[in-house]
Tab-separated table of C-alpha atoms in Angstrom:
chain	number	residue	atom	x	y	z
A	1	MET	CA	6.690	32.153	-6.690
A	2	GLN	CA	5.029	31.080	-9.930
A	3	LYS	CA	8.283	29.736	-11.348
A	4	ALA	CA	9.053	27.786	-8.174
A	5	LEU	CA	5.502	26.427	-8.063
A	6	LEU	CA	5.590	25.316	-11.701
A	7	THR	CA	9.040	23.730	-11.418
A	8	ARG	CA	8.012	21.873	-8.289
A	9	PHE	CA	4.757	20.598	-9.779
A	10	LEU	CA	6.387	19.407	-13.018
A	11	ARG	CA	8.956	17.498	-10.976
A	12	TYR	CA	6.351	15.906	-8.722
A	13	VAL	CA	4.094	14.584	-11.500
A	14	GLN	CA	6.960	12.641	-13.021
A	15	SER	CA	7.069	10.365	-9.971
A	16	ASP	CA	4.906	7.286	-10.537
A	17	THR	CA	2.800	7.003	-7.393
A	18	GLN	CA	-0.261	5.164	-8.715
A	19	SER	CA	-1.857	3.279	-5.834
A	20	ASP	CA	-2.795	-0.392	-6.155
A	21	PRO	CA	-6.070	-1.597	-4.589
A	22	SER	CA	-5.047	-5.240	-4.976
A	23	SER	CA	-1.894	-4.808	-2.901
A	24	LEU	CA	-1.756	-5.394	0.848
A	25	SER	CA	1.515	-3.498	1.208
A	26	ILE	CA	1.846	-0.174	3.044
A	27	PRO	CA	1.947	1.896	0.949
A	28	SER	CA	0.238	-0.082	-1.778
A	29	SER	CA	2.859	0.806	-4.406
A	30	PRO	CA	6.639	1.292	-4.054
A	31	GLY	CA	6.620	4.557	-6.016
A	32	GLN	CA	4.812	6.301	-3.189
A	33	LYS	CA	7.585	5.500	-0.734
A	34	VAL	CA	10.226	6.658	-3.211
A	35	PHE	CA	8.384	9.933	-3.798
A	36	ALA	CA	7.854	10.452	-0.062
A	37	ALA	CA	11.573	9.971	0.602
A	38	THR	CA	12.461	12.477	-2.127
A	39	LEU	CA	9.904	14.930	-0.773
A	40	LYS	CA	11.267	14.457	2.748
A	41	GLN	CA	14.720	15.522	1.576
A	42	GLU	CA	13.227	18.574	-0.153
A	43	LEU	CA	11.408	19.646	3.006
A	44	LEU	CA	14.613	19.345	5.026
A	45	GLU	CA	16.508	21.452	2.495
A	46	LEU	CA	13.763	24.100	2.515
A	47	GLY	CA	13.985	24.469	6.284
A	48	PHE	CA	10.878	22.658	7.516
A	49	SER	CA	11.183	21.373	11.071
A	50	ASP	CA	10.311	17.993	12.614
A	51	VAL	CA	10.349	16.273	9.224
A	52	PHE	CA	9.423	12.643	9.750
A	53	LEU	CA	8.454	9.812	7.386
A	54	SER	CA	6.529	7.136	9.274
A	55	ASP	CA	6.408	3.409	8.612
A	56	ALA	CA	2.875	4.010	7.276
A	57	CYS	CA	4.388	6.354	4.637
A	58	CYS	CA	2.844	9.474	6.173
A	59	LEU	CA	5.282	12.367	5.711
A	60	TYR	CA	4.975	14.905	8.541
A	61	ALA	CA	6.624	18.318	8.869
A	62	ARG	CA	6.084	21.590	10.711
A	63	VAL	CA	6.530	25.306	10.184
A	64	PRO	CA	7.362	27.012	13.507
A	65	ALA	CA	5.107	29.766	14.815
A	66	THR	CA	6.143	33.397	14.494
A	67	ILE	CA	3.865	34.422	17.379
A	68	ALA	CA	2.848	32.480	20.457
A	69	ASP	CA	-0.474	31.157	21.745
A	70	ILE	CA	-2.094	30.619	18.349
A	71	PRO	CA	-4.011	27.426	17.478
A	72	VAL	CA	-1.989	24.868	15.547
A	73	ILE	CA	-3.555	24.263	12.142
A	74	GLY	CA	-2.634	21.794	9.416
A	75	PHE	CA	-2.598	21.190	5.676
A	76	ILE	CA	-2.806	17.742	4.086
A	77	ALA	CA	-2.449	16.340	0.564
A	78	HIS	CA	-1.981	12.825	-0.788
A	79	LEU	CA	1.001	11.229	-2.478
A	80	ASP	CA	-0.773	8.710	-4.689
A	81	THR	CA	-2.525	9.010	-8.020
A	82	SER	CA	-5.608	7.084	-9.087
A	83	PRO	CA	-5.423	3.408	-10.066
A	84	ASP	CA	-7.994	4.175	-12.775
A	85	TYR	CA	-5.381	5.306	-15.314
A	86	SER	CA	-1.639	5.015	-15.731
A	87	GLY	CA	0.567	7.415	-13.765
A	88	ALA	CA	3.863	6.099	-15.161
A	89	ASN	CA	6.154	8.188	-17.363
A	90	VAL	CA	3.987	11.297	-17.208
A	91	LYS	CA	5.054	13.783	-19.879
A	92	PRO	CA	3.567	17.155	-18.924
A	93	GLN	CA	3.036	19.825	-21.555
A	94	ILE	CA	2.518	23.529	-20.930
A	95	ILE	CA	0.023	25.632	-22.896
A	96	PRO	CA	0.663	29.330	-22.169
A	97	ASP	CA	-1.921	32.031	-22.946
A	98	TYR	CA	-4.681	29.536	-23.729
A	99	GLN	CA	-7.141	30.947	-26.281
A	100	GLY	CA	-9.891	28.332	-26.393
A	101	GLN	CA	-8.335	26.047	-28.975
A	102	ILE	CA	-8.466	22.247	-29.043
A	103	ILE	CA	-5.353	20.922	-27.286
A	104	ALA	CA	-3.600	17.900	-28.743
A	105	LEU	CA	-2.631	15.314	-26.139
A	106	GLY	CA	0.036	13.419	-28.004
A	107	ASP	CA	-0.840	11.974	-31.401
A	108	LYS	CA	-4.208	10.399	-30.619
A	109	GLU	CA	-6.084	12.295	-27.911
A	110	LEU	CA	-7.676	15.748	-27.802
A	111	LEU	CA	-8.735	18.103	-25.026
A	112	SER	CA	-11.613	20.061	-26.498
A	113	PRO	CA	-13.732	22.875	-25.016
A	114	GLU	CA	-16.703	21.315	-26.786
A	115	GLN	CA	-16.369	18.239	-24.589
A	116	PHE	CA	-14.977	20.127	-21.563
A	117	PRO	CA	-16.556	23.639	-21.485
A	118	ASP	CA	-14.679	24.570	-18.285
A	119	LEU	CA	-11.612	25.110	-20.468
A	120	LEU	CA	-13.157	28.392	-21.606
A	121	HIS	CA	-12.847	29.730	-18.043
A	122	TYR	CA	-9.083	29.825	-18.561
A	123	LEU	CA	-8.646	32.080	-21.569
A	124	GLY	CA	-5.292	33.826	-21.297
A	125	LYS	CA	-4.117	31.448	-18.567
A	126	THR	CA	-1.419	28.783	-18.506
A	127	LEU	CA	-2.675	25.201	-18.647
A	128	ILE	CA	-0.742	22.008	-17.950
A	129	THR	CA	-1.779	18.626	-19.357
A	130	ALA	CA	-0.208	15.219	-19.899
A	131	ASP	CA	0.347	13.705	-23.364
A	132	GLY	CA	-2.763	11.511	-23.535
A	133	SER	CA	-1.036	8.282	-22.530
A	134	THR	CA	-1.302	8.922	-18.775
A	135	LEU	CA	-3.185	11.008	-16.292
A	136	LEU	CA	-1.411	14.209	-15.206
A	137	GLY	CA	-1.360	13.709	-11.442
A	138	ALA	CA	-2.656	17.125	-10.411
A	139	ASP	CA	-4.808	15.026	-8.092
A	140	ASP	CA	-3.086	15.571	-5.756
A	141	LYS	CA	0.381	16.745	-6.664
A	142	ALA	CA	-1.072	20.182	-7.344
A	143	GLY	CA	-2.120	20.152	-3.682
A	144	ILE	CA	1.330	19.044	-2.528
A	145	ALA	CA	3.028	21.695	-4.657
A	146	ALA	CA	0.699	24.400	-3.333
A	147	ILE	CA	1.273	23.444	0.307
A	148	VAL	CA	5.059	23.172	-0.020
A	149	THR	CA	5.238	26.495	-1.893
A	150	ALA	CA	3.041	28.293	0.654
A	151	MET	CA	4.945	26.908	3.633
A	152	HIS	CA	8.304	27.779	2.060
A	153	TYR	CA	7.047	31.320	1.538
A	154	LEU	CA	6.163	31.575	5.230
A	155	LEU	CA	9.590	30.218	6.193
A	156	GLN	CA	11.205	32.892	4.003
A	157	HIS	CA	9.060	35.640	5.547
A	158	PRO	CA	9.188	35.332	9.337
A	159	GLU	CA	7.677	38.819	9.598
A	160	ILE	CA	4.295	37.293	8.673
A	161	PRO	CA	2.382	36.490	11.876
A	162	HIS	CA	1.110	32.915	12.126
A	163	GLY	CA	0.927	30.059	14.564
A	164	GLU	CA	2.598	26.688	14.256
A	165	ILE	CA	1.551	24.813	11.125
A	166	ALA	CA	1.508	21.045	10.717
A	167	VAL	CA	1.829	19.424	7.301
A	168	CYS	CA	1.227	15.820	6.278
A	169	PHE	CA	1.375	14.045	2.936
A	170	THR	CA	-0.469	10.729	3.025
A	171	PRO	CA	-0.408	7.573	0.870
A	172	ASP	CA	-3.217	5.615	-0.759
A	173	GLU	CA	-5.982	8.209	-0.505
A	174	GLU	CA	-7.349	7.067	-3.852
A	175	ILE	CA	-8.052	3.578	-2.523
A	176	GLY	CA	-9.491	4.723	0.818
A	177	ARG	CA	-6.505	3.823	3.001
A	178	GLY	CA	-4.880	7.232	3.195
A	179	VAL	CA	-5.258	7.947	6.883
A	180	LYS	CA	-5.276	4.474	8.410
A	181	GLY	CA	-1.741	5.140	9.589
A	182	PHE	CA	-2.257	8.849	10.257
A	183	ASP	CA	-1.082	9.746	13.772
A	184	LEU	CA	-3.381	12.476	15.089
A	185	GLU	CA	-1.305	12.876	18.223
A	186	HIS	CA	1.870	13.419	16.229
A	187	PHE	CA	0.107	15.812	13.832
A	188	ALA	CA	-1.195	17.748	16.853
A	189	ALA	CA	-3.382	20.308	15.065
A	190	GLN	CA	-6.720	21.703	16.208
A	191	TRP	CA	-8.085	21.654	12.684
A	192	ALA	CA	-6.752	21.160	9.159
A	193	TYR	CA	-7.531	21.453	5.464
A	194	THR	CA	-6.962	18.956	2.693
A	195	VAL	CA	-5.850	20.673	-0.524
A	196	ASP	CA	-7.398	18.168	-2.892
A	197	GLY	CA	-10.193	19.983	-4.709
A	198	GLY	CA	-10.788	21.151	-8.254
A	199	ALA	CA	-11.601	24.560	-9.686
A	200	VAL	CA	-10.747	27.869	-8.042
A	201	GLY	CA	-12.984	28.682	-5.094
A	202	GLU	CA	-14.099	25.155	-4.255
A	203	LEU	CA	-14.577	24.713	-0.526
A	204	GLN	CA	-16.081	21.424	0.522
A	205	PHE	CA	-17.242	20.076	3.841
A	206	GLU	CA	-19.850	17.624	2.563
A	207	ASN	CA	-19.048	14.358	0.837
A	208	PHE	CA	-20.587	11.013	0.030
A	209	ASN	CA	-21.187	8.343	2.582
A	210	ALA	CA	-19.266	5.516	0.974
A	211	ALA	CA	-19.172	1.736	1.081
A	212	THR	CA	-17.839	-1.077	-1.082
A	213	ALA	CA	-19.839	-4.209	-1.808
A	214	VAL	CA	-18.095	-7.348	-3.025
A	215	ILE	CA	-20.464	-9.911	-4.530
A	216	THR	CA	-18.999	-13.346	-5.140
A	217	ALA	CA	-20.706	-15.811	-7.440
A	218	ARG	CA	-19.810	-19.442	-6.756
A	219	GLY	CA	-20.380	-21.945	-9.524
A	220	ASN	CA	-19.043	-25.339	-10.520
A	221	ALA	CA	-16.366	-25.871	-13.164
A	222	CYS	CA	-16.007	-28.989	-15.286
A	223	HIS	CA	-14.967	-29.937	-18.796
A	224	PRO	CA	-17.375	-28.301	-21.256
A	225	GLY	CA	-17.696	-31.582	-23.112
A	226	SER	CA	-19.371	-33.170	-20.099
A	227	ALA	CA	-21.007	-30.068	-18.664
A	228	PHE	CA	-24.660	-31.015	-19.098
A	229	GLY	CA	-26.391	-30.873	-15.737
A	230	VAL	CA	-23.074	-30.352	-13.933
A	231	MET	CA	-21.509	-27.015	-14.874
A	232	VAL	CA	-22.632	-23.873	-13.093
A	233	ASN	CA	-20.984	-20.869	-14.755
A	234	ALA	CA	-20.228	-18.271	-12.091
A	235	MET	CA	-19.568	-15.596	-14.706
A	236	THR	CA	-23.006	-16.109	-16.209
A	237	MET	CA	-24.539	-15.846	-12.735
A	238	ALA	CA	-22.664	-12.586	-12.130
A	239	CYS	CA	-23.736	-11.088	-15.454
A	240	ARG	CA	-27.371	-11.980	-14.850
A	241	PHE	CA	-27.197	-10.453	-11.392
A	242	HIS	CA	-25.779	-7.191	-12.710
A	243	ALA	CA	-28.600	-7.085	-15.256
A	244	LYS	CA	-30.978	-6.786	-12.282
A	245	MET	CA	-29.265	-3.599	-11.054
A	246	PRO	CA	-31.011	-0.254	-11.755
A	247	LEU	CA	-29.956	1.049	-15.152
A	248	HIS	CA	-29.910	4.759	-14.327
A	249	ASP	CA	-28.831	4.713	-10.684
A	250	THR	CA	-25.200	5.023	-11.754
A	251	PRO	CA	-22.469	7.730	-11.785
A	252	GLU	CA	-23.006	8.566	-15.445
A	253	HIS	CA	-26.707	9.254	-14.800
A	254	SER	CA	-26.463	11.188	-11.531
A	255	SER	CA	-25.294	14.609	-10.357
A	256	GLY	CA	-25.568	17.035	-7.446
A	257	TYR	CA	-26.767	15.277	-4.315
A	258	GLU	CA	-27.882	12.114	-6.132
A	259	GLY	CA	-26.262	8.874	-5.039
A	260	PHE	CA	-25.509	5.767	-7.076
A	261	PHE	CA	-24.276	2.194	-7.395
A	262	HIS	CA	-21.094	1.868	-9.443
A	263	LEU	CA	-19.781	-1.414	-10.800
A	264	VAL	CA	-16.083	-0.670	-10.517
A	265	SER	CA	-14.646	-4.078	-11.417
A	266	MET	CA	-15.613	-7.576	-12.468
A	267	GLU	CA	-13.512	-10.685	-12.902
A	268	GLY	CA	-13.955	-14.393	-12.805
A	269	THR	CA	-13.801	-17.949	-14.052
A	270	THR	CA	-16.421	-20.625	-14.420
A	271	GLU	CA	-15.874	-21.647	-10.805
A	272	GLN	CA	-15.970	-18.195	-9.225
A	273	ALA	CA	-16.707	-14.622	-10.306
A	274	LYS	CA	-16.584	-11.349	-8.436
A	275	LEU	CA	-18.428	-8.051	-8.826
A	276	VAL	CA	-17.269	-4.992	-6.883
A	277	TYR	CA	-19.701	-2.110	-6.415
A	278	LEU	CA	-19.183	1.322	-4.908
A	279	ILE	CA	-22.210	2.521	-2.940
A	280	ARG	CA	-22.533	6.291	-2.580
A	281	ASP	CA	-25.120	8.629	-1.043
A	282	PHE	CA	-24.977	11.965	0.787
A	283	ASP	CA	-27.959	11.144	2.999
A	284	LYS	CA	-27.105	8.716	5.796
A	285	VAL	CA	-30.573	7.115	5.880
A	286	GLN	CA	-30.620	6.592	2.114
A	287	PHE	CA	-27.072	5.256	2.302
A	288	GLU	CA	-28.157	2.564	4.744
A	289	GLN	CA	-31.187	1.841	2.574
A	290	ARG	CA	-28.938	1.343	-0.459
A	291	LYS	CA	-26.820	-1.200	1.397
A	292	GLN	CA	-29.895	-3.071	2.568
A	293	TRP	CA	-31.466	-2.985	-0.901
A	294	LEU	CA	-28.377	-4.593	-2.395
A	295	GLN	CA	-28.306	-7.277	0.278
A	296	ASP	CA	-31.995	-7.982	-0.336
A	297	LEU	CA	-31.375	-8.237	-4.090
A	298	VAL	CA	-28.655	-10.815	-3.509
A	299	GLN	CA	-30.986	-12.812	-1.270
A	300	LYS	CA	-33.799	-12.647	-3.824
A	301	TYR	CA	-31.452	-13.799	-6.583
A	302	ASN	CA	-30.245	-16.702	-4.442
A	303	ASP	CA	-33.842	-17.740	-3.812
A	304	GLU	CA	-34.347	-18.015	-7.583
A	305	LEU	CA	-31.259	-20.149	-8.173
A	306	THR	CA	-31.420	-23.925	-8.450
A	307	SER	CA	-27.647	-24.273	-8.299
A	308	GLY	CA	-24.712	-22.047	-7.418
A	309	SER	CA	-24.913	-19.127	-5.031
A	310	LEU	CA	-24.059	-15.470	-4.471
A	311	GLU	CA	-22.421	-14.033	-1.369
A	312	ILE	CA	-22.161	-10.355	-0.442
A	313	ALA	CA	-19.764	-8.518	1.848
A	314	ILE	CA	-20.182	-4.775	2.462
A	315	SER	CA	-17.580	-2.582	4.129
A	316	ASP	CA	-17.977	1.116	4.932
A	317	SER	CA	-15.215	3.386	3.605
A	318	TYR	CA	-16.028	6.844	4.973
A	319	PHE	CA	-18.957	9.028	5.966
A	320	ASN	CA	-20.216	12.508	5.160
A	321	MET	CA	-17.918	14.884	7.048
A	322	LYS	CA	-20.619	17.562	7.362
A	323	GLU	CA	-21.818	16.309	10.740
A	324	ALA	CA	-18.260	16.392	12.094
A	325	VAL	CA	-17.292	19.811	10.663
A	326	MET	CA	-20.430	21.881	11.315
A	327	PRO	CA	-19.826	22.156	15.103
A	328	THR	CA	-16.663	24.168	14.255
A	329	PRO	CA	-17.952	26.845	11.842
A	330	HIS	CA	-14.846	29.014	12.290
A	331	VAL	CA	-12.907	26.462	10.216
A	332	ILE	CA	-15.154	27.268	7.246
A	333	ASN	CA	-15.333	31.003	8.011
A	334	ILE	CA	-11.553	31.362	7.947
A	335	ALA	CA	-11.308	29.550	4.618
A	336	CYS	CA	-13.975	31.786	3.087
A	337	ARG	CA	-12.257	34.953	4.317
A	338	ALA	CA	-8.891	33.667	3.084
A	339	MET	CA	-10.326	33.165	-0.397
A	340	GLU	CA	-11.904	36.618	-0.450
A	341	MET	CA	-8.556	38.144	0.530
A	342	ALA	CA	-7.036	36.382	-2.493
A	343	GLY	CA	-9.731	37.706	-4.822
A	344	VAL	CA	-11.472	34.341	-4.972
A	345	THR	CA	-15.223	33.848	-4.572
A	346	PRO	CA	-15.879	30.847	-2.307
A	347	ASP	CA	-17.802	28.123	-4.096
A	348	ILE	CA	-19.160	25.883	-1.354
A	349	LYS	CA	-20.303	22.581	-2.790
A	350	ALA	CA	-20.506	18.935	-1.886
A	351	ILE	CA	-17.795	16.540	-3.026
A	352	ARG	CA	-19.087	13.749	-5.215
A	353	GLY	CA	-16.349	11.611	-3.761
A	354	GLY	CA	-14.287	11.636	-0.604
A	355	THR	CA	-11.046	12.945	0.832
A	356	ASP	CA	-8.750	11.981	3.667
A	357	GLY	CA	-10.466	14.823	5.513
A	358	ALA	CA	-13.727	12.879	5.689
A	359	GLN	CA	-12.160	10.149	7.820
A	360	LEU	CA	-10.051	12.587	9.830
A	361	SER	CA	-13.071	14.731	10.660
A	362	TYR	CA	-14.769	11.717	12.238
A	363	ARG	CA	-11.595	11.021	14.195
A	364	GLY	CA	-11.800	14.467	15.785
A	365	LEU	CA	-9.816	16.650	13.371
A	366	PRO	CA	-12.207	18.958	11.474
A	367	CYS	CA	-10.811	18.897	7.955
A	368	PRO	CA	-12.678	20.479	5.016
A	369	ASN	CA	-11.266	20.487	1.497
A	370	LEU	CA	-9.749	23.386	-0.476
A	371	PHE	CA	-9.312	23.740	-4.236
A	372	ALA	CA	-5.998	22.917	-5.916
A	373	GLY	CA	-6.930	23.968	-9.454
A	374	GLY	CA	-7.262	20.717	-11.391
A	375	HIS	CA	-9.961	19.286	-13.651
A	376	ASN	CA	-10.914	15.887	-15.132
A	377	PHE	CA	-9.166	13.845	-12.464
A	378	HIS	CA	-8.413	10.117	-12.874
A	379	GLY	CA	-8.040	10.136	-16.638
A	380	LYS	CA	-6.093	11.191	-19.723
A	381	HIS	CA	-7.958	14.515	-20.046
A	382	GLU	CA	-6.767	15.813	-16.682
A	383	TYR	CA	-5.407	19.353	-16.646
A	384	VAL	CA	-4.559	22.101	-14.178
A	385	CYS	CA	-4.355	25.879	-14.459
A	386	LEU	CA	-1.096	27.342	-13.136
A	387	GLU	CA	-2.750	30.571	-12.020
A	388	SER	CA	-5.318	28.538	-10.066
A	389	MET	CA	-2.507	26.776	-8.260
A	390	GLU	CA	-1.045	30.191	-7.416
A	391	GLN	CA	-4.360	31.253	-5.942
A	392	ALA	CA	-4.391	28.073	-3.839
A	393	VAL	CA	-0.978	29.076	-2.480
A	394	ALA	CA	-2.337	32.541	-1.619
A	395	VAL	CA	-5.364	31.059	0.168
A	396	ILE	CA	-3.160	28.749	2.262
A	397	ILE	CA	-0.975	31.682	3.303
A	398	ASN	CA	-4.052	33.764	4.132
A	399	ILE	CA	-5.485	30.992	6.293
A	400	ALA	CA	-2.236	30.967	8.269
A	401	LYS	CA	-2.468	34.738	8.741
A	402	LEU	CA	-6.143	34.716	9.715
A	403	THR	CA	-5.650	32.103	12.411
A	404	THR	CA	-3.916	34.813	14.463
A	405	GLN	CA	-7.188	36.780	14.624
A	406	ARG	CA	-10.572	36.071	16.165
A	407	TYR	CA	-12.036	33.178	14.249
A	408	ASP	CA	-15.495	32.730	15.729
């Protein structure tokens, strides 16, 4: 199983599926559709049933039940990689029997346990990294590889009792569009798990409430030689506005259950400039207060201006799934028992981010998140432990087995 898992993962990460937040296409990047089509063919060859790639680039498949009258459960992972760092021409490298050394990522970058102490949890294990010029793509191709490997194992072993299992691989999770085209009726599961987490044991059913705020500064462009009393530089307005934002209420200064404002992009000209902020908070009341505070700050800034103006538009992305998952505690109980059966200690923690499961949970499909074994997502220092991926496979198989028993 380890060899098949490794071969599959190394093949998957070499597909460029970086999503594009500026694109209006579905999916947002052509590489996702190419990868989905290739994956569809693989699922057919492995013996999955009802394999279907939708117009929304959601790839569905099923594993038939080996015993009747068992709840249908599902497993979900996403096709895309983060737009934060290149996912093109990924060159994975394998470090067997890791002994705590600094790992060279190509000629210029290093992966050091001094900077990333979690590396020391993997002494004697096999690590996989990229070469420093791209991210690796374990987020979430490690999840896809784990699901496909686990389901193929069940198909090869019909003596294992389990109910029908639904699988879906979604596009554009990294830009918050992953499940807009997800067909709950077609998926037809009573509950599901995303396999999109990090270190071994992670089990998550809490996440940020999330919104995006776009602040547009409108100025007035003219020739700089005749600008006196006429020009209003929108970029200057935007910079001065950002200077009013709280200095330490940011991702790099927060942890645990602390929320933040994150300036994720800025662009502009003299005529118009744009600031895009991510708003995050676990607490729903504080989340709403953050949105209102930002709107009030824009209004206050406008009141101080003698020319030019700022506009703000806020859109919610997803909400904390805890409220939607807690009424179905068996979904969490099964996952915990499945980990214990695999020799894994459940590590229940909140996600400082979001998953497709957050939106799906609010649409009526309870969907907590399981570990896939990766670290340092969205950047050049990303890595995954092969043995952790194996344990994810074991947990998925155990969940399928446990669903045949009492789960209350």
